[in-house]
PDB file of C-alpha atoms in Angstrom:
ATOM      1  CA  MET A 490     -23.697  13.881   1.912  1.00  0.00           C
ATOM      2  CA  PRO A 491     -22.604  10.265   1.314  1.00  0.00           C
ATOM      3  CA  LYS A 492     -20.993   8.596   4.330  1.00  0.00           C
ATOM      4  CA  VAL A 493     -17.902   6.419   3.915  1.00  0.00           C
ATOM      5  CA  LEU A 494     -16.284   4.259   6.589  1.00  0.00           C
ATOM      6  CA  ILE A 495     -12.576   3.487   6.086  1.00  0.00           C
ATOM      7  CA  VAL A 496     -11.262   0.398   7.872  1.00  0.00           C
ATOM      8  CA  GLU A 497      -7.504   0.509   7.344  1.00  0.00           C
ATOM      9  CA  ASP A 498      -4.648   0.001   9.815  1.00  0.00           C
ATOM     10  CA  GLU A 499      -2.009   1.794   7.704  1.00  0.00           C
ATOM     11  CA  GLU A 500      -2.325   5.343   9.039  1.00  0.00           C
ATOM     12  CA  PRO A 501      -0.702   7.168   6.057  1.00  0.00           C
ATOM     13  CA  LEU A 502      -3.042   5.409   3.624  1.00  0.00           C
ATOM     14  CA  SER A 503      -6.066   6.017   5.844  1.00  0.00           C
ATOM     15  CA  LEU A 504      -5.236   9.744   6.017  1.00  0.00           C
ATOM     16  CA  LEU A 505      -4.724   9.905   2.251  1.00  0.00           C
ATOM     17  CA  LEU A 506      -8.089   8.251   1.631  1.00  0.00           C
ATOM     18  CA  ARG A 507      -9.848  10.509   4.136  1.00  0.00           C
ATOM     19  CA  TYR A 508      -8.365  13.638   2.571  1.00  0.00           C
ATOM     20  CA  ASN A 509      -9.394  12.707  -0.967  1.00  0.00           C
ATOM     21  CA  LEU A 510     -12.876  11.505   0.023  1.00  0.00           C
ATOM     22  CA  GLU A 511     -13.567  14.668   2.009  1.00  0.00           C
ATOM     23  CA  ALA A 512     -12.309  16.732  -0.929  1.00  0.00           C
ATOM     24  CA  GLU A 513     -14.982  15.005  -3.044  1.00  0.00           C
ATOM     25  CA  GLY A 514     -17.663  15.973  -0.545  1.00  0.00           C
ATOM     26  CA  TYR A 515     -18.055  12.737   1.423  1.00  0.00           C
ATOM     27  CA  SER A 516     -18.518  12.460   5.183  1.00  0.00           C
ATOM     28  CA  VAL A 517     -15.730  10.161   6.379  1.00  0.00           C
ATOM     29  CA  GLU A 518     -15.099   8.067   9.486  1.00  0.00           C
ATOM     30  CA  SER A 519     -12.263   5.618  10.037  1.00  0.00           C
ATOM     31  CA  CYS A 520     -11.074   2.859  12.338  1.00  0.00           C
ATOM     32  CA  VAL A 521      -8.076   0.534  12.375  1.00  0.00           C
ATOM     33  CA  ARG A 522      -9.446  -2.785  13.682  1.00  0.00           C
ATOM     34  CA  GLY A 523     -11.897  -5.205  12.123  1.00  0.00           C
ATOM     35  CA  ASP A 524     -13.669  -5.946  15.413  1.00  0.00           C
ATOM     36  CA  GLU A 525     -14.029  -2.218  16.113  1.00  0.00           C
ATOM     37  CA  ALA A 526     -15.550  -1.752  12.653  1.00  0.00           C
ATOM     38  CA  GLU A 527     -18.049  -4.548  13.290  1.00  0.00           C
ATOM     39  CA  ILE A 528     -19.246  -2.820  16.473  1.00  0.00           C
ATOM     40  CA  ARG A 529     -19.482   0.542  14.737  1.00  0.00           C
ATOM     41  CA  LEU A 530     -21.462  -0.949  11.868  1.00  0.00           C
ATOM     42  CA  ARG A 531     -24.026  -2.274  14.337  1.00  0.00           C
ATOM     43  CA  GLU A 532     -24.512   1.276  15.641  1.00  0.00           C
ATOM     44  CA  SER A 533     -24.822   3.079  12.306  1.00  0.00           C
ATOM     45  CA  LEU A 534     -24.394   2.245   8.636  1.00  0.00           C
ATOM     46  CA  PRO A 535     -22.386   4.236   6.075  1.00  0.00           C
ATOM     47  CA  ASP A 536     -23.267   4.453   2.395  1.00  0.00           C
ATOM     48  CA  LEU A 537     -20.039   2.652   1.492  1.00  0.00           C
ATOM     49  CA  LEU A 538     -17.284   0.678   3.252  1.00  0.00           C
ATOM     50  CA  LEU A 539     -13.601   0.798   2.255  1.00  0.00           C
ATOM     51  CA  LEU A 540     -12.222  -2.354   3.866  1.00  0.00           C
ATOM     52  CA  ASP A 541      -8.645  -3.547   4.144  1.00  0.00           C
ATOM     53  CA  TRP A 542      -8.133  -7.311   3.831  1.00  0.00           C
ATOM     54  CA  MET A 543      -5.522  -7.687   6.613  1.00  0.00           C
ATOM     55  CA  LEU A 544      -6.678  -6.102   9.883  1.00  0.00           C
ATOM     56  CA  PRO A 545      -5.992  -6.636  13.583  1.00  0.00           C
ATOM     57  CA  GLY A 546      -8.805  -8.107  15.651  1.00  0.00           C
ATOM     58  CA  LEU A 547     -10.870  -9.403  12.735  1.00  0.00           C
ATOM     59  CA  SER A 548      -9.780  -9.771   9.124  1.00  0.00           C
ATOM     60  CA  GLY A 549     -11.504  -7.746   6.441  1.00  0.00           C
ATOM     61  CA  ILE A 550     -12.489 -10.892   4.561  1.00  0.00           C
ATOM     62  CA  GLU A 551     -14.196 -12.314   7.669  1.00  0.00           C
ATOM     63  CA  LEU A 552     -15.901  -9.009   8.438  1.00  0.00           C
ATOM     64  CA  CYS A 553     -17.229  -8.886   4.860  1.00  0.00           C
ATOM     65  CA  ARG A 554     -18.547 -12.450   5.222  1.00  0.00           C
ATOM     66  CA  ARG A 555     -20.357 -11.536   8.463  1.00  0.00           C
ATOM     67  CA  LEU A 556     -21.843  -8.392   6.942  1.00  0.00           C
ATOM     68  CA  ARG A 557     -23.288 -10.334   4.033  1.00  0.00           C
ATOM     69  CA  ALA A 558     -24.922 -12.745   6.516  1.00  0.00           C
ATOM     70  CA  ARG A 559     -26.785  -9.902   8.246  1.00  0.00           C
ATOM     71  CA  GLU A 560     -30.048  -8.660   6.793  1.00  0.00           C
ATOM     72  CA  ASP A 561     -29.303  -4.998   7.461  1.00  0.00           C
ATOM     73  CA  THR A 562     -25.852  -5.083   5.822  1.00  0.00           C
ATOM     74  CA  GLU A 563     -26.252  -7.691   3.087  1.00  0.00           C
ATOM     75  CA  ARG A 564     -26.438  -4.930   0.456  1.00  0.00           C
ATOM     76  CA  LEU A 565     -23.912  -2.517   2.000  1.00  0.00           C
ATOM     77  CA  PRO A 566     -21.442  -1.519  -0.771  1.00  0.00           C
ATOM     78  CA  VAL A 567     -17.937  -2.795   0.068  1.00  0.00           C
ATOM     79  CA  ILE A 568     -14.659  -2.058  -1.719  1.00  0.00           C
ATOM     80  CA  MET A 569     -11.875  -4.375  -0.562  1.00  0.00           C
ATOM     81  CA  LEU A 570      -8.360  -2.902  -0.355  1.00  0.00           C
ATOM     82  CA  THR A 571      -5.535  -5.399  -0.391  1.00  0.00           C
ATOM     83  CA  ALA A 572      -1.942  -6.095  -1.351  1.00  0.00           C
ATOM     84  CA  ARG A 573      -3.039  -9.553  -2.566  1.00  0.00           C
ATOM     85  CA  GLY A 574      -3.199  -9.307  -6.331  1.00  0.00           C
ATOM     86  CA  GLU A 575      -3.335 -12.955  -7.305  1.00  0.00           C
ATOM     87  CA  GLU A 576      -6.365 -14.060  -9.304  1.00  0.00           C
ATOM     88  CA  ALA A 577      -7.360 -16.669  -6.691  1.00  0.00           C
ATOM     89  CA  GLU A 578      -7.347 -14.023  -3.955  1.00  0.00           C
ATOM     90  CA  ARG A 579      -9.406 -11.594  -6.049  1.00  0.00           C
ATOM     91  CA  ILE A 580     -11.950 -14.330  -6.691  1.00  0.00           C
ATOM     92  CA  ARG A 581     -12.043 -15.154  -2.985  1.00  0.00           C
ATOM     93  CA  GLY A 582     -12.628 -11.501  -2.062  1.00  0.00           C
ATOM     94  CA  LEU A 583     -15.422 -11.059  -4.591  1.00  0.00           C
ATOM     95  CA  SER A 584     -16.981 -14.398  -3.682  1.00  0.00           C
ATOM     96  CA  THR A 585     -17.111 -13.356  -0.031  1.00  0.00           C
ATOM     97  CA  GLY A 586     -19.288 -10.445  -1.038  1.00  0.00           C
ATOM     98  CA  ALA A 587     -17.063  -7.478  -1.904  1.00  0.00           C
ATOM     99  CA  ASP A 588     -18.523  -5.259  -4.648  1.00  0.00           C
ATOM    100  CA  ASP A 589     -15.071  -4.287  -5.903  1.00  0.00           C
ATOM    101  CA  TYR A 590     -11.480  -5.263  -5.261  1.00  0.00           C
ATOM    102  CA  VAL A 591      -8.573  -2.778  -5.445  1.00  0.00           C
ATOM    103  CA  VAL A 592      -4.954  -3.931  -5.251  1.00  0.00           C
ATOM    104  CA  LYS A 593      -2.357  -1.759  -3.498  1.00  0.00           C
ATOM    105  CA  PRO A 594      -0.671   0.402  -4.601  1.00  0.00           C
ATOM    106  CA  PHE A 595      -3.527   2.000  -6.517  1.00  0.00           C
ATOM    107  CA  SER A 596      -4.367   5.254  -8.271  1.00  0.00           C
ATOM    108  CA  VAL A 597      -6.373   7.540  -5.999  1.00  0.00           C
ATOM    109  CA  PRO A 598      -8.354   9.128  -8.879  1.00  0.00           C
ATOM    110  CA  GLU A 599      -9.245   5.631 -10.105  1.00  0.00           C
ATOM    111  CA  LEU A 600     -10.401   4.622  -6.619  1.00  0.00           C
ATOM    112  CA  MET A 601     -12.524   7.790  -6.359  1.00  0.00           C
ATOM    113  CA  ALA A 602     -14.116   6.894  -9.710  1.00  0.00           C
ATOM    114  CA  ARG A 603     -14.866   3.378  -8.423  1.00  0.00           C
ATOM    115  CA  VAL A 604     -16.429   4.838  -5.261  1.00  0.00           C
ATOM    116  CA  ARG A 605     -18.690   7.097  -7.331  1.00  0.00           C
ATOM    117  CA  ALA A 606     -19.638   4.261  -9.685  1.00  0.00           C
ATOM    118  CA  ILE A 607     -20.622   1.905  -6.867  1.00  0.00           C
ATOM    119  CA  LEU A 608     -22.571   4.586  -5.017  1.00  0.00           C
ATOM    120  CA  ARG A 609     -24.420   5.511  -8.215  1.00  0.00           C
ATOM    121  CA  ARG A 610     -25.535   1.899  -8.576  1.00  0.00           C
ATOM    122  CA  ALA A 611     -26.322   1.265  -4.915  1.00  0.00           C
ATOM    123  CA  SER A 612     -27.611   4.675  -3.800  1.00  0.00           C
ATOM    124  CA  PRO A 613     -28.073   6.935  -6.815  1.00  0.00           C
ATOM    125  CA  GLU A 614     -29.756   9.539  -4.646  1.00  0.00           C
ATOM    126  CA  VAL A 615     -26.527  10.243  -2.695  1.00  0.00           C
ATOM    127  CA  VAL A 616     -24.180  10.810  -5.643  1.00  0.00           C
ATOM    128  CA  SER A 617     -25.013  13.371  -8.269  1.00  0.00           C
ATOM    129  CA  SER A 618     -23.570  12.909 -11.726  1.00  0.00           C
ATOM    130  CA  MET A 619     -23.931  16.666 -12.305  1.00  0.00           C
ATOM    131  CA  LEU A 620     -21.961  19.480 -10.692  1.00  0.00           C
ATOM    132  CA  ARG A 621     -23.409  22.965 -11.170  1.00  0.00           C
ATOM    133  CA  SER A 622     -22.210  26.410 -10.153  1.00  0.00           C
ATOM    134  CA  GLY A 623     -23.435  29.622 -11.724  1.00  0.00           C
ATOM    135  CA  ASP A 624     -23.617  29.048 -15.475  1.00  0.00           C
ATOM    136  CA  ILE A 625     -21.168  26.107 -15.433  1.00  0.00           C
ATOM    137  CA  GLU A 626     -22.364  22.496 -15.610  1.00  0.00           C
ATOM    138  CA  LEU A 627     -20.077  19.463 -15.355  1.00  0.00           C
ATOM    139  CA  ASP A 628     -21.482  16.044 -16.240  1.00  0.00           C
ATOM    140  CA  ARG A 629     -19.419  13.269 -14.663  1.00  0.00           C
ATOM    141  CA  GLU A 630     -21.051  10.513 -16.705  1.00  0.00           C
ATOM    142  CA  THR A 631     -20.619  11.985 -20.185  1.00  0.00           C
ATOM    143  CA  HIS A 632     -17.472  13.996 -19.332  1.00  0.00           C
ATOM    144  CA  ARG A 633     -19.025  17.132 -20.794  1.00  0.00           C
ATOM    145  CA  VAL A 634     -18.813  20.694 -19.542  1.00  0.00           C
ATOM    146  CA  ARG A 635     -21.172  23.491 -20.520  1.00  0.00           C
ATOM    147  CA  ARG A 636     -21.095  27.175 -19.732  1.00  0.00           C
ATOM    148  CA  ASN A 637     -24.175  29.271 -20.402  1.00  0.00           C
ATOM    149  CA  ALA A 638     -25.558  26.192 -22.246  1.00  0.00           C
ATOM    150  CA  LYS A 639     -22.584  26.161 -24.654  1.00  0.00           C
ATOM    151  CA  GLU A 640     -20.287  23.149 -24.640  1.00  0.00           C
ATOM    152  CA  ILE A 641     -16.729  23.722 -23.439  1.00  0.00           C
ATOM    153  CA  HIS A 642     -14.119  21.350 -24.832  1.00  0.00           C
ATOM    154  CA  LEU A 643     -11.646  20.277 -22.153  1.00  0.00           C
ATOM    155  CA  GLY A 644      -8.825  17.779 -22.181  1.00  0.00           C
ATOM    156  CA  PRO A 645      -9.065  14.894 -19.698  1.00  0.00           C
ATOM    157  CA  THR A 646      -6.675  16.536 -17.202  1.00  0.00           C
ATOM    158  CA  GLU A 647      -8.487  19.884 -17.326  1.00  0.00           C
ATOM    159  CA  PHE A 648     -11.802  18.047 -16.829  1.00  0.00           C
ATOM    160  CA  ARG A 649     -10.489  16.244 -13.713  1.00  0.00           C
ATOM    161  CA  LEU A 650      -9.019  19.483 -12.416  1.00  0.00           C
ATOM    162  CA  LEU A 651     -12.314  21.361 -12.792  1.00  0.00           C
ATOM    163  CA  GLU A 652     -14.240  18.462 -11.233  1.00  0.00           C
ATOM    164  CA  PHE A 653     -11.832  18.323  -8.280  1.00  0.00           C
ATOM    165  CA  LEU A 654     -12.113  22.070  -7.627  1.00  0.00           C
ATOM    166  CA  MET A 655     -15.911  22.172  -8.064  1.00  0.00           C
ATOM    167  CA  THR A 656     -16.484  19.459  -5.466  1.00  0.00           C
ATOM    168  CA  SER A 657     -15.022  21.733  -2.753  1.00  0.00           C
ATOM    169  CA  PRO A 658     -15.946  25.339  -3.649  1.00  0.00           C
ATOM    170  CA  GLY A 659     -14.031  27.896  -1.608  1.00  0.00           C
ATOM    171  CA  ARG A 660     -11.393  25.445  -0.418  1.00  0.00           C
ATOM    172  CA  VAL A 661      -7.846  26.434  -1.322  1.00  0.00           C
ATOM    173  CA  PHE A 662      -5.706  23.578  -2.629  1.00  0.00           C
ATOM    174  CA  SER A 663      -1.930  23.777  -2.833  1.00  0.00           C
ATOM    175  CA  ARG A 664      -0.196  22.627  -5.992  1.00  0.00           C
ATOM    176  CA  GLU A 665       0.966  19.506  -4.166  1.00  0.00           C
ATOM    177  CA  GLN A 666      -2.603  18.704  -3.072  1.00  0.00           C
ATOM    178  CA  LEU A 667      -3.864  19.182  -6.624  1.00  0.00           C
ATOM    179  CA  LEU A 668      -1.151  16.879  -7.941  1.00  0.00           C
ATOM    180  CA  ASP A 669      -2.221  14.180  -5.475  1.00  0.00           C
ATOM    181  CA  GLY A 670      -5.934  14.656  -6.079  1.00  0.00           C
ATOM    182  CA  VAL A 671      -5.948  15.046  -9.868  1.00  0.00           C
ATOM    183  CA  TRP A 672      -2.835  13.238 -11.097  1.00  0.00           C
ATOM    184  CA  GLY A 673      -2.508  10.703  -8.241  1.00  0.00           C
ATOM    185  CA  HIS A 674       0.163  10.351  -5.579  1.00  0.00           C
ATOM    186  CA  ASP A 675       2.062   7.742  -7.589  1.00  0.00           C
ATOM    187  CA  VAL A 676       2.540  10.016 -10.628  1.00  0.00           C
ATOM    188  CA  TYR A 677       5.680  12.161 -10.580  1.00  0.00           C
ATOM    189  CA  VAL A 678       5.253  15.511 -12.322  1.00  0.00           C
ATOM    190  CA  ASP A 679       6.526  18.986 -11.524  1.00  0.00           C
ATOM    191  CA  GLU A 680       4.296  21.306  -9.482  1.00  0.00           C
ATOM    192  CA  ARG A 681       4.529  23.870 -12.287  1.00  0.00           C
ATOM    193  CA  THR A 682       2.459  21.421 -14.334  1.00  0.00           C
ATOM    194  CA  VAL A 683      -0.515  22.509 -12.211  1.00  0.00           C
ATOM    195  CA  ASP A 684      -0.076  26.141 -13.302  1.00  0.00           C
ATOM    196  CA  VAL A 685       0.015  25.090 -16.963  1.00  0.00           C
ATOM    197  CA  HIS A 686      -3.240  23.128 -16.718  1.00  0.00           C
ATOM    198  CA  VAL A 687      -4.979  25.811 -14.647  1.00  0.00           C
ATOM    199  CA  GLY A 688      -4.042  28.260 -17.394  1.00  0.00           C
ATOM    200  CA  ARG A 689      -5.498  25.956 -20.056  1.00  0.00           C
ATOM    201  CA  LEU A 690      -8.663  25.469 -18.020  1.00  0.00           C
ATOM    202  CA  ARG A 691      -9.116  29.214 -17.593  1.00  0.00           C
ATOM    203  CA  LYS A 692      -8.570  29.821 -21.297  1.00  0.00           C
ATOM    204  CA  ALA A 693     -11.269  27.272 -22.164  1.00  0.00           C
ATOM    205  CA  LEU A 694     -13.783  28.543 -19.589  1.00  0.00           C
ATOM    206  CA  ASN A 695     -13.330  32.291 -19.799  1.00  0.00           C
ATOM    207  CA  LYS A 696     -14.337  33.224 -23.318  1.00  0.00           C
ATOM    208  CA  GLY A 697     -15.119  36.882 -23.929  1.00  0.00           C
ATOM    209  CA  LYS A 698     -15.952  38.713 -20.709  1.00  0.00           C
ATOM    210  CA  ALA A 699     -17.002  35.634 -18.756  1.00  0.00           C
ATOM    211  CA  LYS A 700     -16.196  35.786 -15.043  1.00  0.00           C
ATOM    212  CA  ASP A 701     -13.240  33.648 -13.977  1.00  0.00           C
ATOM    213  CA  PRO A 702     -14.517  30.971 -11.542  1.00  0.00           C
ATOM    214  CA  ILE A 703     -11.007  29.964 -10.422  1.00  0.00           C
ATOM    215  CA  ARG A 704      -9.360  32.005  -7.695  1.00  0.00           C
ATOM    216  CA  THR A 705      -5.574  32.210  -7.351  1.00  0.00           C
ATOM    217  CA  VAL A 706      -4.404  32.552  -3.754  1.00  0.00           C
ATOM    218  CA  ARG A 707      -0.877  33.953  -3.772  1.00  0.00           C
ATOM    219  CA  GLY A 708       1.558  31.654  -2.030  1.00  0.00           C
ATOM    220  CA  ALA A 709      -1.143  29.061  -1.328  1.00  0.00           C
ATOM    221  CA  GLY A 710      -2.672  27.642  -4.503  1.00  0.00           C
ATOM    222  CA  TYR A 711      -6.039  27.631  -6.258  1.00  0.00           C
ATOM    223  CA  ALA A 712      -9.721  27.419  -5.362  1.00  0.00           C
ATOM    224  CA  PHE A 713     -13.055  27.302  -7.145  1.00  0.00           C
ATOM    225  CA  ASN A 714     -14.617  30.612  -6.133  1.00  0.00           C
ATOM    226  CA  ASP A 715     -17.415  29.869  -3.650  1.00  0.00           C
ATOM    227  CA  GLN A 716     -18.968  33.257  -4.512  1.00  0.00           C
ATOM    228  CA  PHE A 717     -19.128  32.393  -8.207  1.00  0.00           C
ATOM    229  CA  SER A 718     -22.670  30.929  -8.170  1.00  0.00           C
ATOM    230  CA  MET A 719     -24.004  33.996  -6.333  1.00  0.00           C
ATOM    231  CA  ALA A 720     -22.262  36.436  -8.660  1.00  0.00           C
ATOM    232  CA  ILE A 721     -23.798  35.091 -11.846  1.00  0.00           C
TER     233      ILE A 721
END
């Protein structure tokens, strides 16, 4: 399970990041101060660091500079989160040693994709490009889905929806949570949109007498059936 440390002093954003990272299967820790993060990083290292630029105690840019000067953290993947979008500031952040630079406000699905991409490059053993359950295979790199070795053609939204559900089998997600996780918190669409896309996903996956891998929980939402792989 990949470990991610969030260093962010905006509590709502930190909680949003934690929720989405845990939904993707990551182990997540967080802190709000740069100096606290520096101490924690001397005790144990995550697989990736999400680091805010402006922090109390020690700025994110200074913490990144110090990490790159240490032998044990010089290759630690770092994504810098900042409200500074000017080109000069982006260059400064990358020059200090950040692997990527994300300007607030940002799309959560895009950030999750950046996290996966950086982890695949830095620690390919901790991030699998393939999700498998029963006779369903989802390839994150080629954006292909197969069931019983036959390719299933999904639209981009249905693909993201299936990927999101498969990363947390058994967990029930409300429509609001699915909107945040699949469409992004900054996209305004009706919750009934979720039902439409779940219906399309089911229609594509469940040809013939194939078992439905998506479970509807009345009054709660949807889940990828955690018993599906054992029932095949």
